[in-house]
PDB file of C-alpha atoms in Angstrom:
ATOM      1  CA  MET O  20     101.799 -31.096 -77.331  1.00  0.00           C
ATOM      2  CA  ARG O  21      98.961 -29.421 -75.465  1.00  0.00           C
ATOM      3  CA  GLN O  22      96.403 -31.816 -76.979  1.00  0.00           C
ATOM      4  CA  VAL O  23      98.521 -34.829 -75.986  1.00  0.00           C
ATOM      5  CA  ALA O  24      98.893 -33.506 -72.445  1.00  0.00           C
ATOM      6  CA  MET O  25      95.158 -32.828 -72.136  1.00  0.00           C
ATOM      7  CA  ALA O  26      94.328 -36.333 -73.424  1.00  0.00           C
ATOM      8  CA  SER O  27      96.722 -37.865 -70.882  1.00  0.00           C
ATOM      9  CA  ILE O  28      95.168 -35.812 -68.068  1.00  0.00           C
ATOM     10  CA  GLY O  29      91.698 -36.898 -69.216  1.00  0.00           C
ATOM     11  CA  ARG O  30      92.646 -40.570 -69.105  1.00  0.00           C
ATOM     12  CA  ARG O  31      94.171 -40.238 -65.637  1.00  0.00           C
ATOM     13  CA  TRP O  32      91.059 -38.405 -64.402  1.00  0.00           C
ATOM     14  CA  ARG O  33      88.741 -41.152 -65.750  1.00  0.00           C
ATOM     15  CA  GLN O  34      90.844 -43.886 -64.155  1.00  0.00           C
ATOM     16  CA  GLU O  35      90.992 -42.107 -60.782  1.00  0.00           C
ATOM     17  CA  HIS O  36      87.261 -41.366 -60.936  1.00  0.00           C
ATOM     18  CA  ARG O  37      86.397 -45.022 -61.599  1.00  0.00           C
ATOM     19  CA  LEU O  38      88.673 -46.186 -58.778  1.00  0.00           C
ATOM     20  CA  LEU O  39      87.113 -43.653 -56.391  1.00  0.00           C
ATOM     21  CA  CYS O  40      83.576 -44.746 -57.304  1.00  0.00           C
ATOM     22  CA  ALA O  41      84.506 -48.407 -56.889  1.00  0.00           C
ATOM     23  CA  GLY O  42      86.028 -47.662 -53.492  1.00  0.00           C
ATOM     24  CA  LEU O  43      82.991 -45.736 -52.307  1.00  0.00           C
ATOM     25  CA  LEU O  44      80.613 -48.509 -53.396  1.00  0.00           C
ATOM     26  CA  ALA O  45      82.772 -51.122 -51.683  1.00  0.00           C
ATOM     27  CA  ALA O  46      82.717 -49.079 -48.477  1.00  0.00           C
ATOM     28  CA  VAL O  47      78.933 -48.717 -48.634  1.00  0.00           C
ATOM     29  CA  PHE O  48      78.362 -52.453 -49.122  1.00  0.00           C
ATOM     30  CA  GLN O  49      80.825 -53.284 -46.361  1.00  0.00           C
ATOM     31  CA  SER O  50      79.058 -50.970 -43.933  1.00  0.00           C
ATOM     32  CA  LEU O  51      75.675 -52.386 -44.892  1.00  0.00           C
ATOM     33  CA  SER O  52      76.908 -55.928 -44.265  1.00  0.00           C
ATOM     34  CA  PHE O  53      76.905 -55.175 -40.523  1.00  0.00           C
ATOM     35  CA  VAL O  54      73.287 -54.015 -40.576  1.00  0.00           C
ATOM     36  CA  ALA O  55      70.401 -56.408 -39.981  1.00  0.00           C
ATOM     37  CA  PRO O  56      68.930 -57.591 -43.309  1.00  0.00           C
ATOM     38  CA  THR O  57      65.517 -55.989 -42.704  1.00  0.00           C
ATOM     39  CA  LEU O  58      67.067 -52.661 -41.729  1.00  0.00           C
ATOM     40  CA  ARG O  59      69.492 -52.871 -44.646  1.00  0.00           C
ATOM     41  CA  ARG O  60      66.611 -53.272 -47.103  1.00  0.00           C
ATOM     42  CA  GLY O  61      64.896 -50.344 -45.412  1.00  0.00           C
ATOM     43  CA  LEU O  62      67.947 -48.152 -45.876  1.00  0.00           C
ATOM     44  CA  LEU O  63      68.109 -49.032 -49.552  1.00  0.00           C
ATOM     45  CA  LEU O  64      64.418 -48.496 -50.129  1.00  0.00           C
ATOM     46  CA  GLY O  65      64.442 -45.395 -47.966  1.00  0.00           C
ATOM     47  CA  GLY O  66      66.682 -43.411 -50.235  1.00  0.00           C
ATOM     48  CA  LEU O  67      70.222 -44.753 -50.378  1.00  0.00           C
ATOM     49  CA  ALA O  68      69.520 -46.699 -53.555  1.00  0.00           C
ATOM     50  CA  THR O  69      68.225 -43.557 -55.225  1.00  0.00           C
ATOM     51  CA  GLN O  70      71.816 -42.337 -55.348  1.00  0.00           C
ATOM     52  CA  TRP O  71      72.743 -45.246 -57.649  1.00  0.00           C
ATOM     53  CA  PRO O  72      71.681 -45.723 -61.290  1.00  0.00           C
ATOM     54  CA  ALA O  73      68.270 -47.355 -61.399  1.00  0.00           C
ATOM     55  CA  PRO O  74      67.906 -50.538 -63.476  1.00  0.00           C
ATOM     56  CA  ALA O  75      65.787 -48.609 -65.962  1.00  0.00           C
ATOM     57  CA  HIS O  76      68.895 -46.647 -66.951  1.00  0.00           C
ATOM     58  CA  ALA O  77      70.212 -49.863 -68.443  1.00  0.00           C
ATOM     59  CA  GLY O  78      67.254 -50.065 -70.811  1.00  0.00           C
ATOM     60  CA  LEU O  79      63.897 -51.768 -70.614  1.00  0.00           C
ATOM     61  CA  GLU O  80      64.126 -55.509 -71.115  1.00  0.00           C
ATOM     62  CA  LEU O  81      62.557 -56.542 -74.406  1.00  0.00           C
ATOM     63  CA  LYS O  82      63.218 -60.265 -74.280  1.00  0.00           C
ATOM     64  CA  THR O  83      65.401 -62.700 -72.375  1.00  0.00           C
ATOM     65  CA  PHE O  84      68.967 -62.126 -73.549  1.00  0.00           C
ATOM     66  CA  GLY O  85      70.175 -64.673 -76.060  1.00  0.00           C
ATOM     67  CA  SER O  86      67.448 -67.001 -77.249  1.00  0.00           C
ATOM     68  CA  GLY O  87      70.117 -69.475 -78.267  1.00  0.00           C
ATOM     69  CA  GLY O  88      70.459 -68.912 -82.005  1.00  0.00           C
ATOM     70  CA  PHE O  89      72.433 -66.504 -84.167  1.00  0.00           C
ATOM     71  CA  LYS O  90      71.541 -64.988 -87.513  1.00  0.00           C
ATOM     72  CA  GLU O  91      74.165 -64.006 -90.077  1.00  0.00           C
ATOM     73  CA  TYR O  92      74.019 -60.639 -91.838  1.00  0.00           C
ATOM     74  CA  THR O  93      75.983 -59.203 -94.745  1.00  0.00           C
ATOM     75  CA  VAL O  94      77.061 -55.588 -94.291  1.00  0.00           C
ATOM     76  CA  ALA O  95      78.136 -53.205 -97.071  1.00  0.00           C
ATOM     77  CA  ASP O  96      78.330 -56.221 -99.386  1.00  0.00           C
ATOM     78  CA  ALA O  97      81.817 -56.659 -97.892  1.00  0.00           C
ATOM     79  CA  PHE O  98      81.678 -58.635 -94.653  1.00  0.00           C
ATOM     80  CA  GLN O  99      79.431 -60.842 -92.565  1.00  0.00           C
ATOM     81  CA  VAL O 100      78.631 -60.765 -88.880  1.00  0.00           C
ATOM     82  CA  SER O 101      76.200 -62.777 -86.761  1.00  0.00           C
ATOM     83  CA  MET O 102      73.812 -61.407 -84.145  1.00  0.00           C
ATOM     84  CA  PRO O 103      71.583 -63.178 -81.595  1.00  0.00           C
ATOM     85  CA  ASP O 104      68.329 -63.988 -83.351  1.00  0.00           C
ATOM     86  CA  ASN O 105      66.337 -61.765 -80.999  1.00  0.00           C
ATOM     87  CA  PHE O 106      68.329 -58.663 -81.978  1.00  0.00           C
ATOM     88  CA  LYS O 107      66.253 -56.625 -84.437  1.00  0.00           C
ATOM     89  CA  VAL O 108      67.502 -54.529 -87.348  1.00  0.00           C
ATOM     90  CA  ILE O 109      66.343 -50.952 -86.755  1.00  0.00           C
ATOM     91  CA  GLU O 110      68.317 -49.232 -89.507  1.00  0.00           C
ATOM     92  CA  GLU O 111      69.827 -50.536 -92.718  1.00  0.00           C
ATOM     93  CA  GLN O 112      71.790 -48.482 -95.219  1.00  0.00           C
ATOM     94  CA  PRO O 113      74.120 -49.530 -98.036  1.00  0.00           C
ATOM     95  CA  LEU O 114      77.195 -49.218 -95.792  1.00  0.00           C
ATOM     96  CA  LYS O 115      75.695 -49.450 -92.316  1.00  0.00           C
ATOM     97  CA  THR O 116      73.385 -51.658 -90.244  1.00  0.00           C
ATOM     98  CA  ILE O 117      72.149 -51.015 -86.690  1.00  0.00           C
ATOM     99  CA  TRP O 118      70.515 -53.577 -84.392  1.00  0.00           C
ATOM    100  CA  GLN O 119      68.548 -53.110 -81.205  1.00  0.00           C
ATOM    101  CA  GLY O 120      69.670 -55.563 -78.558  1.00  0.00           C
ATOM    102  CA  ASP O 121      67.437 -57.283 -76.056  1.00  0.00           C
ATOM    103  CA  ARG O 122      66.883 -54.008 -74.183  1.00  0.00           C
ATOM    104  CA  SER O 123      65.714 -50.617 -75.338  1.00  0.00           C
ATOM    105  CA  GLY O 124      67.889 -47.541 -75.482  1.00  0.00           C
ATOM    106  CA  GLU O 125      70.823 -46.308 -77.517  1.00  0.00           C
ATOM    107  CA  LEU O 126      73.380 -47.934 -75.204  1.00  0.00           C
ATOM    108  CA  ASN O 127      72.007 -51.327 -76.238  1.00  0.00           C
ATOM    109  CA  THR O 128      72.416 -50.860 -79.992  1.00  0.00           C
ATOM    110  CA  MET O 129      75.011 -52.677 -82.102  1.00  0.00           C
ATOM    111  CA  ILE O 130      76.512 -51.075 -85.209  1.00  0.00           C
ATOM    112  CA  ALA O 131      78.337 -52.541 -88.199  1.00  0.00           C
ATOM    113  CA  GLN O 132      79.535 -50.289 -90.990  1.00  0.00           C
ATOM    114  CA  ALA O 133      82.149 -49.653 -93.654  1.00  0.00           C
ATOM    115  CA  LYS O 134      83.596 -46.637 -95.419  1.00  0.00           C
ATOM    116  CA  VAL O 135      85.812 -46.257 -98.459  1.00  0.00           C
ATOM    117  CA  VAL O 136      89.350 -45.163 -97.594  1.00  0.00           C
ATOM    118  CA  GLU O 137      92.556 -44.498 -99.497  1.00  0.00           C
ATOM    119  CA  ALA O 138      94.928 -46.432 -97.291  1.00  0.00           C
ATOM    120  CA  ASP O 139      96.904 -49.634 -97.540  1.00  0.00           C
ATOM    121  CA  THR O 140      97.164 -50.348 -93.798  1.00  0.00           C
ATOM    122  CA  LEU O 141      94.709 -50.289 -90.930  1.00  0.00           C
ATOM    123  CA  GLU O 142      96.830 -47.739 -89.098  1.00  0.00           C
ATOM    124  CA  LYS O 143      96.632 -45.345 -92.045  1.00  0.00           C
ATOM    125  CA  ALA O 144      92.899 -45.980 -92.451  1.00  0.00           C
ATOM    126  CA  LEU O 145      92.385 -44.958 -88.812  1.00  0.00           C
ATOM    127  CA  GLY O 146      94.528 -41.855 -89.337  1.00  0.00           C
ATOM    128  CA  MET O 147      97.209 -43.177 -86.992  1.00  0.00           C
ATOM    129  CA  ASP O 148     100.063 -44.184 -89.267  1.00  0.00           C
ATOM    130  CA  GLY O 149     103.236 -45.106 -87.389  1.00  0.00           C
ATOM    131  CA  LEU O 150     101.524 -45.955 -84.096  1.00  0.00           C
ATOM    132  CA  ASP O 151     101.402 -49.405 -82.538  1.00  0.00           C
ATOM    133  CA  LEU O 152      98.117 -51.019 -81.533  1.00  0.00           C
ATOM    134  CA  LYS O 153      98.372 -49.960 -77.895  1.00  0.00           C
ATOM    135  CA  ASP O 154      98.874 -46.304 -78.798  1.00  0.00           C
ATOM    136  CA  ILE O 155      96.033 -46.539 -81.318  1.00  0.00           C
ATOM    137  CA  GLY O 156      93.769 -47.917 -78.573  1.00  0.00           C
ATOM    138  CA  GLU O 157      94.707 -45.071 -76.238  1.00  0.00           C
ATOM    139  CA  LYS O 158      93.912 -42.466 -78.886  1.00  0.00           C
ATOM    140  CA  LEU O 159      90.645 -44.163 -79.836  1.00  0.00           C
ATOM    141  CA  SER O 160      89.626 -44.217 -76.176  1.00  0.00           C
ATOM    142  CA  ASP O 161      89.593 -40.420 -76.061  1.00  0.00           C
ATOM    143  CA  LYS O 162      86.959 -40.400 -78.820  1.00  0.00           C
ATOM    144  CA  ARG O 163      84.487 -42.717 -77.113  1.00  0.00           C
ATOM    145  CA  PRO O 164      81.105 -41.415 -75.841  1.00  0.00           C
ATOM    146  CA  PHE O 165      80.580 -39.489 -72.603  1.00  0.00           C
ATOM    147  CA  GLY O 166      83.948 -37.762 -72.612  1.00  0.00           C
ATOM    148  CA  GLY O 167      86.106 -40.780 -73.421  1.00  0.00           C
ATOM    149  CA  SER O 168      86.804 -44.225 -71.997  1.00  0.00           C
ATOM    150  CA  ASP O 169      89.602 -46.263 -70.513  1.00  0.00           C
ATOM    151  CA  PHE O 170      91.383 -48.488 -73.035  1.00  0.00           C
ATOM    152  CA  MET O 171      91.344 -52.049 -71.667  1.00  0.00           C
ATOM    153  CA  GLY O 172      93.279 -53.900 -74.382  1.00  0.00           C
ATOM    154  CA  VAL O 173      93.329 -55.173 -77.969  1.00  0.00           C
ATOM    155  CA  GLN O 174      93.284 -58.665 -79.491  1.00  0.00           C
ATOM    156  CA  LYS O 175      93.761 -59.947 -83.030  1.00  0.00           C
ATOM    157  CA  LEU O 176      90.982 -62.190 -84.304  1.00  0.00           C
ATOM    158  CA  ASP O 177      91.898 -65.705 -85.357  1.00  0.00           C
ATOM    159  CA  GLY O 178      92.072 -66.323 -89.086  1.00  0.00           C
ATOM    160  CA  VAL O 179      91.304 -62.766 -90.224  1.00  0.00           C
ATOM    161  CA  ASP O 180      93.191 -59.470 -90.282  1.00  0.00           C
ATOM    162  CA  ALA O 181      90.947 -57.735 -87.753  1.00  0.00           C
ATOM    163  CA  TYR O 182      91.410 -56.386 -84.233  1.00  0.00           C
ATOM    164  CA  ARG O 183      89.082 -56.130 -81.239  1.00  0.00           C
ATOM    165  CA  PHE O 184      89.552 -53.130 -78.958  1.00  0.00           C
ATOM    166  CA  GLU O 185      87.891 -52.897 -75.541  1.00  0.00           C
ATOM    167  CA  PHE O 186      86.782 -49.644 -73.888  1.00  0.00           C
ATOM    168  CA  VAL O 187      84.947 -48.866 -70.663  1.00  0.00           C
ATOM    169  CA  ASN O 188      83.744 -45.800 -68.811  1.00  0.00           C
ATOM    170  CA  ASP O 189      81.222 -45.156 -66.050  1.00  0.00           C
ATOM    171  CA  LYS O 190      78.232 -45.614 -68.378  1.00  0.00           C
ATOM    172  CA  ILE O 191      79.126 -48.028 -71.144  1.00  0.00           C
ATOM    173  CA  HIS O 192      81.382 -51.009 -71.917  1.00  0.00           C
ATOM    174  CA  GLU O 193      82.305 -51.676 -75.542  1.00  0.00           C
ATOM    175  CA  TYR O 194      84.059 -54.077 -77.875  1.00  0.00           C
ATOM    176  CA  ILE O 195      84.972 -52.459 -81.201  1.00  0.00           C
ATOM    177  CA  LEU O 196      86.363 -54.353 -84.176  1.00  0.00           C
ATOM    178  CA  TYR O 197      88.339 -52.674 -86.954  1.00  0.00           C
ATOM    179  CA  ALA O 198      89.464 -54.305 -90.180  1.00  0.00           C
ATOM    180  CA  LEU O 199      90.701 -53.136 -93.567  1.00  0.00           C
ATOM    181  CA  LEU O 200      89.196 -55.146 -96.429  1.00  0.00           C
ATOM    182  CA  ASN O 201      89.482 -55.178-100.201  1.00  0.00           C
ATOM    183  CA  SER O 202      86.251 -54.610-102.112  1.00  0.00           C
ATOM    184  CA  GLY O 203      86.965 -54.738-105.808  1.00  0.00           C
ATOM    185  CA  SER O 204      89.389 -51.910-106.491  1.00  0.00           C
ATOM    186  CA  GLN O 205      88.482 -50.142-103.255  1.00  0.00           C
ATOM    187  CA  LYS O 206      89.661 -50.389 -99.661  1.00  0.00           C
ATOM    188  CA  LEU O 207      87.015 -50.443 -96.929  1.00  0.00           C
ATOM    189  CA  LEU O 208      87.553 -49.594 -93.276  1.00  0.00           C
ATOM    190  CA  CYS O 209      85.092 -51.901 -91.545  1.00  0.00           C
ATOM    191  CA  SER O 210      83.944 -51.668 -87.948  1.00  0.00           C
ATOM    192  CA  VAL O 211      81.617 -53.535 -85.622  1.00  0.00           C
ATOM    193  CA  ILE O 212      80.565 -51.992 -82.314  1.00  0.00           C
ATOM    194  CA  VAL O 213      78.901 -54.100 -79.622  1.00  0.00           C
ATOM    195  CA  ARG O 214      78.144 -52.610 -76.230  1.00  0.00           C
ATOM    196  CA  ALA O 215      76.143 -52.639 -73.053  1.00  0.00           C
ATOM    197  CA  PRO O 216      75.648 -50.397 -70.045  1.00  0.00           C
ATOM    198  CA  GLY O 217      78.259 -51.239 -67.451  1.00  0.00           C
ATOM    199  CA  LEU O 218      75.594 -52.616 -65.094  1.00  0.00           C
ATOM    200  CA  LEU O 219      74.701 -55.272 -67.663  1.00  0.00           C
ATOM    201  CA  TRP O 220      78.145 -56.249 -68.952  1.00  0.00           C
ATOM    202  CA  GLN O 221      78.347 -59.447 -66.912  1.00  0.00           C
ATOM    203  CA  ASN O 222      74.610 -60.018 -66.597  1.00  0.00           C
ATOM    204  CA  ASN O 223      73.805 -63.482 -68.001  1.00  0.00           C
ATOM    205  CA  ASN O 224      77.377 -63.589 -69.353  1.00  0.00           C
ATOM    206  CA  ARG O 225      76.427 -60.823 -71.777  1.00  0.00           C
ATOM    207  CA  PHE O 226      80.069 -59.992 -72.482  1.00  0.00           C
ATOM    208  CA  GLN O 227      80.617 -63.533 -73.788  1.00  0.00           C
ATOM    209  CA  THR O 228      77.769 -63.207 -76.270  1.00  0.00           C
ATOM    210  CA  LEU O 229      79.067 -59.817 -77.397  1.00  0.00           C
ATOM    211  CA  ALA O 230      82.510 -61.362 -77.896  1.00  0.00           C
ATOM    212  CA  LYS O 231      80.915 -64.088 -80.045  1.00  0.00           C
ATOM    213  CA  ILE O 232      79.419 -61.385 -82.264  1.00  0.00           C
ATOM    214  CA  ILE O 233      82.869 -59.906 -82.813  1.00  0.00           C
ATOM    215  CA  ASP O 234      84.397 -63.343 -83.414  1.00  0.00           C
ATOM    216  CA  SER O 235      81.778 -64.078 -86.099  1.00  0.00           C
ATOM    217  CA  PHE O 236      83.215 -61.312 -88.323  1.00  0.00           C
ATOM    218  CA  LYS O 237      84.498 -62.529 -91.675  1.00  0.00           C
ATOM    219  CA  PRO O 238      85.002 -61.060 -95.148  1.00  0.00           C
ATOM    220  CA  LYS O 239      82.216 -61.888 -97.566  1.00  0.00           C
ATOM    221  CA  ALA O 240      83.064 -65.019 -99.477  1.00  0.00           C
TER     222      ALA O 240
END
């Protein structure tokens, strides 16, 4: 009971913190809108902007996001997923592949992996038997990086038994896919994580490209 209560308090704190930050930023921009443009730029350059995350925190740009094409990869000899053709494989193991996105830094890496489980449902494979998808999303949110995230929702993919969860906190925005697949006599819990720093989520419609990566998931033929 104590763990449940602490998790609930943590989620409320994250939500209130995000709302407070959003309100403060809105107030700052509103106040700056009444300042002459030249003076406003001076205020930003003179120190106000140093209180906000610098663009470099979002990763150094390696190449223009999305060169137009996608490349399909097979992961764990069990499923396939497509990445923009300018995403580079930086680690490849029998059950795991990691790509570097168009910017440097860990927050711009994409991960696809699988692990053998003894479970006949996705809920059991995630260790959450008996819970519905919303409750699973809430529990998964507490395990996300930087002290947990807010759970934004879950969607079932068309034509495949897989689910896309969405999480966000002050530093990172994520889509995470989970699916339970048959591989011979084994069951594999498969996951695909795509993400971006919050500052870049809507940059160049990045979130749409990340959603396309998730939607490309399919069991190996």
